[in-house]
Structures are given as structure tokens and as C-alpha cells.
Short mmCIF file of C-alpha atoms in Angstrom, two decimals:
data_model
loop_
_atom_site.label_atom_id
_atom_site.label_comp_id
_atom_site.label_asym_id
_atom_site.label_seq_id
_atom_site.Cartn_x
_atom_site.Cartn_y
_atom_site.Cartn_z
CA MET M 1 13.58 64.82 -5.73
CA ALA M 2 15.42 63.95 -2.57
CA LYS M 3 18.10 66.26 -1.19
CA ASP M 4 20.82 63.84 -2.17
CA GLY M 5 19.61 63.86 -5.76
CA ALA M 6 17.70 60.60 -5.68
CA THR M 7 14.26 60.60 -7.22
CA THR M 8 11.36 58.59 -5.89
CA GLY M 9 8.34 57.04 -7.50
CA PRO M 10 6.01 54.04 -7.26
CA THR M 11 7.38 50.54 -7.58
CA ASP M 12 5.81 47.61 -9.37
CA GLY M 13 4.77 46.09 -6.05
CA PRO M 14 5.30 46.21 -2.30
CA ALA M 15 8.83 45.58 -1.12
CA THR M 16 9.56 44.79 2.49
CA ARG M 17 12.65 45.80 4.36
CA THR M 18 13.81 45.88 7.90
CA GLY M 19 14.14 49.17 9.65
CA THR M 20 16.28 48.51 12.71
CA GLY M 21 16.69 44.86 12.42
CA THR M 22 13.27 44.77 14.06
CA GLY M 23 10.83 45.74 11.33
CA ALA M 24 9.93 46.19 7.68
CA ARG M 25 8.07 48.63 5.47
CA THR M 26 7.09 49.04 1.85
CA GLY M 27 9.56 50.88 -0.31
CA THR M 28 8.30 53.49 -2.76
CA GLY M 29 11.52 54.89 -4.20
CA THR M 30 13.00 53.81 -7.50
CA GLY M 31 16.24 55.78 -7.69
CA THR M 32 17.86 57.00 -10.89
CA ALA M 33 19.41 53.97 -12.52
CA SER M 34 21.75 53.47 -15.45
CA ALA M 35 20.11 51.62 -18.31
CA VAL M 36 23.37 49.79 -18.94
CA THR M 37 24.45 48.72 -15.45
CA GLY M 38 21.20 48.99 -13.47
CA ARG M 39 23.10 50.84 -10.75
CA ALA M 40 21.70 53.94 -9.12
CA ALA M 41 23.37 56.98 -10.65
CA ASP M 42 23.74 58.62 -7.24
CA GLY M 43 24.84 55.42 -5.50
CA THR M 44 22.07 55.58 -2.89
CA ALA M 45 19.92 52.62 -3.92
CA THR M 46 20.39 49.26 -2.29
CA GLY M 47 20.19 46.17 -4.45
CA SER M 48 21.53 48.09 -7.46
CA GLY M 49 24.84 46.25 -7.71
CA ASP M 50 25.86 42.63 -8.28
CA ILE M 51 23.14 40.95 -6.23
CA ALA M 52 24.71 37.50 -6.41
CA ARG M 53 28.03 38.80 -5.12
CA THR M 54 26.34 40.86 -2.41
CA LEU M 55 24.48 37.79 -1.16
CA GLU M 56 27.71 35.80 -1.07
CA LEU M 57 29.34 38.51 1.04
CA LEU M 58 26.35 38.96 3.35
CA TRP M 59 25.95 35.26 4.03
CA GLY M 60 29.67 34.44 4.17
CA THR M 61 29.70 32.13 1.16
CA GLY M 62 31.97 34.19 -1.06
CA ASP M 63 35.61 33.36 -1.74
CA ARG M 64 38.21 35.19 0.35
CA PRO M 65 41.40 36.62 -1.16
CA SER M 66 43.99 33.86 -0.98
CA ARG M 67 46.95 35.04 -3.01
CA GLY M 68 49.97 36.73 -1.51
CA PRO M 69 50.80 37.28 2.18
CA LYS M 70 48.13 37.19 4.87
CA PRO M 71 46.09 40.33 4.24
CA GLY M 72 45.81 42.98 6.94
CA LEU M 73 42.66 44.23 5.22
CA THR M 74 39.33 42.52 5.90
CA LEU M 75 35.77 42.98 4.70
CA ASP M 76 34.78 43.84 8.26
CA ARG M 77 37.30 46.68 8.41
CA ILE M 78 36.12 48.02 5.06
CA VAL M 79 32.46 48.09 6.13
CA THR M 80 33.35 49.62 9.50
CA ALA M 81 35.36 52.40 7.83
CA ALA M 82 32.58 53.11 5.34
CA ILE M 83 29.99 53.44 8.11
CA ALA M 84 32.27 55.78 10.06
CA VAL M 85 32.67 58.05 7.02
CA ALA M 86 28.93 58.04 6.33
CA ASP M 87 28.15 58.85 9.98
CA ALA M 88 30.60 61.75 10.04
CA GLU M 89 30.14 63.27 6.58
CA GLY M 90 27.11 61.73 4.93
CA LEU M 91 26.63 59.07 2.31
CA SER M 92 27.97 61.22 -0.50
CA ALA M 93 31.41 61.11 1.11
CA VAL M 94 31.58 57.33 0.83
CA SER M 95 33.62 56.14 -2.13
CA MET M 96 36.05 53.32 -2.71
CA ARG M 97 38.89 55.84 -3.00
CA ARG M 98 37.92 57.55 0.26
CA ILE M 99 37.62 54.28 2.17
CA SER M 100 40.99 53.11 0.89
CA THR M 101 42.52 56.37 2.14
CA GLU M 102 40.95 55.85 5.56
CA LEU M 103 42.39 52.34 5.71
CA GLY M 104 45.79 53.37 4.37
CA THR M 105 45.69 51.03 1.40
CA GLY M 106 45.38 51.23 -2.35
CA THR M 107 41.95 51.56 -3.88
CA MET M 108 42.39 48.43 -5.95
CA SER M 109 42.96 46.42 -2.77
CA LEU M 110 39.34 47.07 -1.75
CA TYR M 111 38.05 45.50 -4.94
CA ARG M 112 39.52 42.17 -3.85
CA TYR M 113 36.87 42.17 -1.12
CA VAL M 114 33.87 44.07 -2.48
CA PRO M 115 32.98 44.83 -6.13
CA GLY M 116 32.04 48.47 -5.62
CA LYS M 117 30.07 51.09 -3.72
CA ALA M 118 26.66 49.61 -4.53
CA GLU M 119 27.55 46.29 -2.93
CA LEU M 120 29.33 48.05 -0.06
CA LEU M 121 26.13 49.97 0.65
CA ASP M 122 24.22 46.69 1.05
CA LEU M 123 26.81 45.47 3.54
CA MET M 124 26.71 48.74 5.46
CA LEU M 125 22.93 48.58 5.69
CA ASP M 126 22.85 45.04 7.05
CA ARG M 127 25.57 45.91 9.57
CA VAL M 128 23.72 48.87 11.07
CA LEU M 129 20.43 46.99 11.07
CA GLY M 130 22.11 44.40 13.24
CA GLU M 131 23.38 46.86 15.85
CA PRO M 132 20.23 46.89 18.01
CA LEU M 133 19.80 43.10 18.01
CA SER M 134 22.20 42.54 20.89
CA ALA M 135 22.05 45.98 22.48
CA GLU M 136 19.86 47.20 25.29
CA PRO M 137 17.53 50.08 24.39
CA ASP M 138 18.74 53.51 25.43
CA HIS M 139 15.61 54.17 27.46
CA PRO M 140 14.74 52.15 30.57
CA ALA M 141 11.31 50.56 30.62
CA ALA M 142 10.06 52.57 33.62
CA ASP M 143 10.52 55.83 31.72
CA HIS M 144 8.22 54.85 28.89
CA PRO M 145 5.05 53.04 29.96
CA VAL M 146 2.65 52.15 27.17
CA PRO M 147 -1.15 51.97 27.19
CA GLY M 148 -2.49 49.28 29.48
CA GLY M 149 0.41 49.55 31.91
CA HIS M 150 2.67 47.26 29.92
CA PRO M 151 6.35 48.22 30.33
CA VAL M 152 8.82 48.40 27.50
CA SER M 153 10.71 45.14 27.15
CA ALA M 154 14.29 45.00 25.92
CA ASP M 155 13.64 41.45 24.75
CA LEU M 156 11.39 41.43 21.69
CA SER M 157 10.78 37.72 22.12
CA VAL M 158 8.78 38.05 25.38
CA PRO M 159 5.52 36.17 24.65
CA GLY M 160 2.39 38.32 24.76
CA ASP M 161 4.19 41.62 25.28
CA TRP M 162 3.39 43.01 21.85
CA ARG M 163 2.77 46.53 23.19
CA GLY M 164 6.22 46.65 24.76
CA ALA M 165 7.70 45.14 21.60
CA ILE M 166 6.20 47.89 19.42
CA ASP M 167 7.46 50.56 21.81
CA THR M 168 10.93 49.03 21.82
CA MET M 169 10.95 48.62 18.03
CA ALA M 170 10.00 52.25 17.51
CA ARG M 171 12.46 53.74 20.00
CA THR M 172 15.29 51.49 18.85
CA TYR M 173 14.69 52.46 15.22
CA LEU M 174 14.59 56.15 16.13
CA ASP M 175 17.88 55.81 18.00
CA ASN M 176 19.45 53.97 15.07
CA LEU M 177 18.36 56.66 12.61
CA GLY M 178 19.83 59.26 14.96
CA ARG M 179 23.19 57.48 14.99
CA HIS M 180 23.11 56.89 11.24
CA PRO M 181 21.08 59.69 9.60
CA TRP M 182 22.35 58.59 6.19
CA LEU M 183 19.89 55.68 6.41
CA LEU M 184 17.15 58.17 5.55
CA LYS M 185 18.93 58.99 2.28
CA ILE M 186 18.96 55.41 1.02
CA ASN M 187 16.43 54.07 -1.45
CA GLN M 188 15.64 50.67 0.09
CA ALA M 189 12.88 49.59 -2.27
CA ARG M 190 14.95 46.53 -3.21
CA THR M 191 17.02 45.72 -0.17
CA VAL M 192 19.22 42.66 -0.42
CA LEU M 193 18.27 40.72 2.71
CA GLY M 194 21.16 39.63 4.89
CA PRO M 195 21.37 37.81 8.24
CA SER M 196 20.74 40.92 10.35
CA ALA M 197 17.72 42.00 8.33
CA LEU M 198 16.09 38.58 8.50
CA ARG M 199 16.96 38.06 12.16
CA GLY M 200 15.40 41.40 13.07
CA LEU M 201 12.23 40.65 11.13
CA GLU M 202 12.03 37.21 12.75
CA LEU M 203 12.28 38.72 16.24
CA SER M 204 9.66 41.33 15.46
CA LEU M 205 7.16 38.88 14.05
CA THR M 206 7.71 36.51 16.96
CA ALA M 207 6.99 39.31 19.43
CA LEU M 208 3.90 40.47 17.55
CA ARG M 209 2.41 37.02 16.96
CA SER M 210 0.41 37.26 20.19
CA MET M 211 -1.65 40.08 18.65
CA GLY M 212 -3.66 37.39 16.90
CA LEU M 213 -3.68 39.24 13.59
CA ARG M 214 -3.43 37.81 10.11
CA ASP M 215 0.07 37.58 8.70
CA PRO M 216 -0.33 40.47 6.22
CA GLU M 217 -1.68 42.56 9.09
CA LEU M 218 1.40 41.83 11.21
CA ILE M 219 3.57 43.11 8.38
CA GLY M 220 1.24 46.10 8.22
CA VAL M 221 1.87 46.83 11.90
CA ILE M 222 5.62 46.89 11.32
CA ILE M 223 5.27 49.04 8.22
CA THR M 224 3.03 51.52 10.04
CA VAL M 225 5.37 51.85 13.03
CA ASN M 226 8.49 52.20 10.90
CA SER M 227 6.86 54.78 8.63
CA PHE M 228 5.83 56.83 11.67
CA VAL M 229 9.37 56.68 13.08
CA GLU M 230 10.98 57.57 9.77
CA GLY M 231 8.73 60.60 9.38
CA LEU M 232 9.77 62.05 12.74
CA ALA M 233 13.41 61.11 12.24
CA ARG M 234 13.44 62.79 8.83
CA THR M 235 11.98 65.97 10.32
CA ARG M 236 14.73 66.03 12.95
CA ALA M 237 17.43 65.31 10.37
CA ASP M 238 16.11 68.01 8.03
CA ALA M 239 16.10 70.52 10.89
CA ALA M 240 19.72 69.73 11.76
CA GLU M 241 20.68 69.95 8.08
CA ALA M 242 18.95 73.32 7.74
CA VAL M 243 20.98 74.72 10.64
CA ALA M 244 24.21 73.42 9.09
CA GLN M 245 23.37 74.84 5.67
CA THR M 246 22.13 78.29 6.76
CA GLY M 247 24.05 78.92 9.96
CA LEU M 248 20.78 80.02 11.58
CA SER M 249 19.50 78.25 14.68
CA ASP M 250 15.82 77.33 14.87
CA GLU M 251 15.30 80.14 17.37
CA GLU M 252 16.89 82.71 15.05
CA PHE M 253 14.92 81.41 12.06
CA TRP M 254 11.53 81.77 13.76
CA GLU M 255 12.46 85.04 15.43
CA ASN M 256 12.98 86.57 11.98
CA GLN M 257 9.40 85.65 11.11
CA ARG M 258 7.84 86.81 14.39
CA PRO M 259 6.77 90.36 13.28
CA TYR M 260 5.04 89.01 10.19
CA LEU M 261 3.32 86.18 12.04
CA GLU M 262 2.09 88.50 14.77
CA ARG M 263 0.55 90.86 12.21
CA ALA M 264 -1.07 87.87 10.48
CA MET M 265 -2.61 86.65 13.75
CA LEU M 266 -3.96 90.12 14.54
CA SER M 267 -5.51 90.47 11.08
CA GLY M 268 -8.41 88.17 11.91
CA ALA M 269 -7.76 86.02 8.86
CA TYR M 270 -6.57 83.08 10.95
CA PRO M 271 -8.94 82.93 13.96
CA THR M 272 -8.28 79.29 14.86
CA MET M 273 -4.53 79.70 14.96
CA ALA M 274 -4.78 83.06 16.72
CA GLY M 275 -6.80 81.45 19.50
CA MET M 276 -4.37 78.64 20.21
CA SER M 277 -2.42 78.52 23.47
CA GLU M 278 1.07 79.92 23.87
CA ASP M 279 2.59 76.45 24.23
CA THR M 280 1.03 75.05 21.04
CA PHE M 281 4.36 74.80 19.24
CA SER M 282 6.50 74.23 22.31
CA ALA M 283 9.58 72.10 21.78
CA ASP M 284 8.86 70.49 25.15
CA PHE M 285 5.90 68.52 23.77
CA ASP M 286 6.92 64.92 23.05
CA HIS M 287 5.34 64.30 19.66
CA PHE M 288 7.07 60.94 19.34
CA THR M 289 5.60 59.44 22.50
CA PHE M 290 2.23 61.03 21.78
CA GLY M 291 2.05 59.51 18.30
CA LEU M 292 3.43 56.15 19.35
CA ARG M 293 0.87 55.76 22.14
CA ARG M 294 -1.93 56.62 19.73
CA LEU M 295 -0.66 53.98 17.30
CA ILE M 296 -0.54 51.35 20.03
CA ALA M 297 -4.04 52.30 21.16
CA GLY M 298 -5.25 51.87 17.59
CA PHE M 299 -3.62 48.45 17.35
CA GLU M 300 -5.28 47.50 20.65
CA ALA M 301 -8.66 48.25 19.08
CA LEU M 302 -7.82 46.03 16.10
CA VAL M 303 -6.62 43.21 18.36
CA ALA M 304 -9.89 43.41 20.33
CA GLU M 305 -11.84 43.33 17.07
CA ARG M 306 -10.02 40.23 15.86
CA ALA M 307 -10.47 38.53 19.24
CA ALA M 308 -14.22 39.19 19.07
CA GLU M 309 -14.33 37.69 15.57
CA ASP M 310 -12.56 34.58 16.82
CA ARG M 311 -15.03 34.17 19.69
CA ALA M 312 -17.96 34.52 17.32
CA ARG M 313 -16.61 32.05 14.76
CA PRO M 314 -18.31 28.64 15.02
CA GLU M 315 -15.93 25.74 15.48
CA GLY M 316 -16.83 22.78 13.40
CA PRO M 317 -15.42 19.23 13.44
CA GLY M 318 -11.68 19.15 13.00
CA THR M 319 -11.25 22.88 13.50
CA ASP M 320 -9.71 24.85 16.31
CA GLY M 321 -11.21 28.22 15.50
CA ALA M 322 -8.13 29.35 13.59
CA ARG M 323 -8.56 31.46 10.50
CA PRO M 324 -8.34 29.44 7.29
CA GLU M 325 -5.15 29.81 5.34
CA GLY M 326 -4.68 29.10 1.70
CA PRO M 327 -5.54 30.47 -1.76
CA GLY M 328 -8.22 33.14 -1.64
CA THR M 329 -7.92 33.81 2.09
CA ASP M 330 -6.27 36.56 4.11
CA GLY M 331 -3.96 34.08 5.79
CA ALA M 332 -0.40 33.48 4.71
CA ARG M 333 1.12 30.05 4.26
CA THR M 334 4.22 29.42 6.32
CA ASP M 335 5.88 27.47 3.53
CA GLY M 336 5.44 30.42 1.19
CA ALA M 337 7.10 33.02 3.45
CA ALA M 338 10.53 32.76 1.85
CA GLU M 339 9.08 32.95 -1.65
CA ALA M 340 6.94 35.94 -0.73
CA ALA M 341 9.90 37.75 0.78
CA THR M 342 11.89 37.11 -2.40
CA ASP M 343 9.06 38.36 -4.61
CA ARG M 344 8.74 41.57 -2.59
CA THR M 345 12.39 42.44 -2.53
#
């Protein structure tokens, strides 16, 4: 069970989602849902509200309030206020009543714009996913070279720069999770895809196309990178939450255990650990960059493998050496992309 009370479990099939507006991964959480309404009991599952209404709001096709004087309240202000509350106090603090208080209006006024918290959560998610799309990454390219000497590119659409694109995707996602740690609390197994989510996925796939991988493999690259980033981000968020909950700093926590750990190391029962260097668990070691570079190196090996397969494939009449696409193959049909995305979400 998650710390916010949400339970997780396997889904009926893979569901893709965007991570920073630049990626997607499979969702494995199901959330605790009401048998009557289908909504998540804890309010942390996306896609658990009125999906039709959410799509109308995300894509700007829904009706706007028209009765009475020109409203000072807007959907944009509501979403902005909700994100600010979630950033400051966590997702559990977000409620229609709380947002109305922040905006200085009656709670019922909010319902003229958004049906409830479940739909509001979908709007919040698409908003924060869109933040990195027009922003420069926080880290300059020169500070973070990637294997092969390829610099990080702020523009994910640079042809052929898939290494830089992966580095940028990962660092941008990590930054976004740092700004909005509540993203890690959301069950996104059934994300309602809005403009920001689709735009981010489009940019990512465009940047990664030069890898020469099959379409399912490109999605696999994004899933792998996002899962790696989420794991590290969750560790950081959990550490910060532990300090807030206990009042003990990390240094104080481990110092309390030092006498016991020293006796354990001297006992001879843990010879491998006892023989490790003093800086083994140093906070100065950059686990994120280490892991990311190893991922990119692994992808480079796969790209080389696929390139070798292409060179070895005989080209017959009317072929260009491309991998066949269609039923029973590993390729994905372009005209089926929208349907596949719908099926998986």
C-alpha cells in the first residue's frame, strides 16, 4: 500500500503515459475504486472521473459558463491554484473546498468549470507535463556529456541526437518530479491524454526515431528511462518525507545506528561489506548520472545490434531494407497508433 493510502496491483494490460511531457511508461497501479462511481476512493487515480468531460476540458471543446456577469474565475486559475496547493502541502490537501478558499470564491462556483477533484487531477497532470515543453533544461549541455561525446540538447527534435534526447528527457523529468513530488503519489495507469501529454510523447518519439529501433522498442526506451528516473526521484522524496515525519536528519538517523553497524562489521559475518571503501555510501557519488550513462550505453549496444541486422538483411525487388510492418510482425502500423494509444490508456 502506498503512503497516501492507494493500493497497487497489476492491470489488464500495458498502459502508456507521459512522464514529463517527453515520455511514457506502463502503469501498474489500480487504485481503490468505488464500485458505484468508479472513482478512486483516495482521489489519487487519474482517469477515475467523468472521462468525457475531462477530455472536453483538456482539449478546449467543453462549454464555458455563460450565465450571469463576466466571471472572474477561470479554469486556468482553478488548475493553477490546485497545483500550488499540491506543491506546498501534498495531494491530500487538494479539495474543491480548499481551492475555492484559495481563490476567494464559493465552492459551488468551481463546479461550473470542473465536475470534481478526479477531473481536476487530470487537468493538473496535463498542465505540469507541459511545463518542460517550452522551458530550457536546468543543466547546461557542457555539464553533462553523454557516452560518445554527444552533448545534451535542449531541443528534443534534433535529428540523430537520440543520446542527448534521452539525457534531456531524464533530467527534465527528474526536475519536474522535484518541483511536483505529488506526481509520484498519483496512480496513472489510466491517464486521460491531453495536448501536453501527446505533444511530449510526439517530441520524444521524433527525437528517438534515429535509433532505428522497432516502434514497440522505442516505447520501451521511454518506459525504461522514466522508470529509472521515478525510482531515484521516489527515493529522494521518501528521504525528505522521513525527515519531515521524524524530525531526524539523515546524518542523525545513521549516527544512531553507527555503534551497531560497527560491531556487525567487526563480527566477521559480513566480510564483503566490511571490506568496502570508506566512500562506498558517500552522498557525493552521483547515482543518477552513473545509472543514466549505463542505460544509454546499453541502448547504444541495441542500436548497433539493429544496425547490423539491417546490413545483413537481403534487399529484394521493391524493398528498401526496412523491417516489415503488419500483422504478425514486430513493427507498428502508423495508422494504428491512435487506436493503440486508446487501447492502452
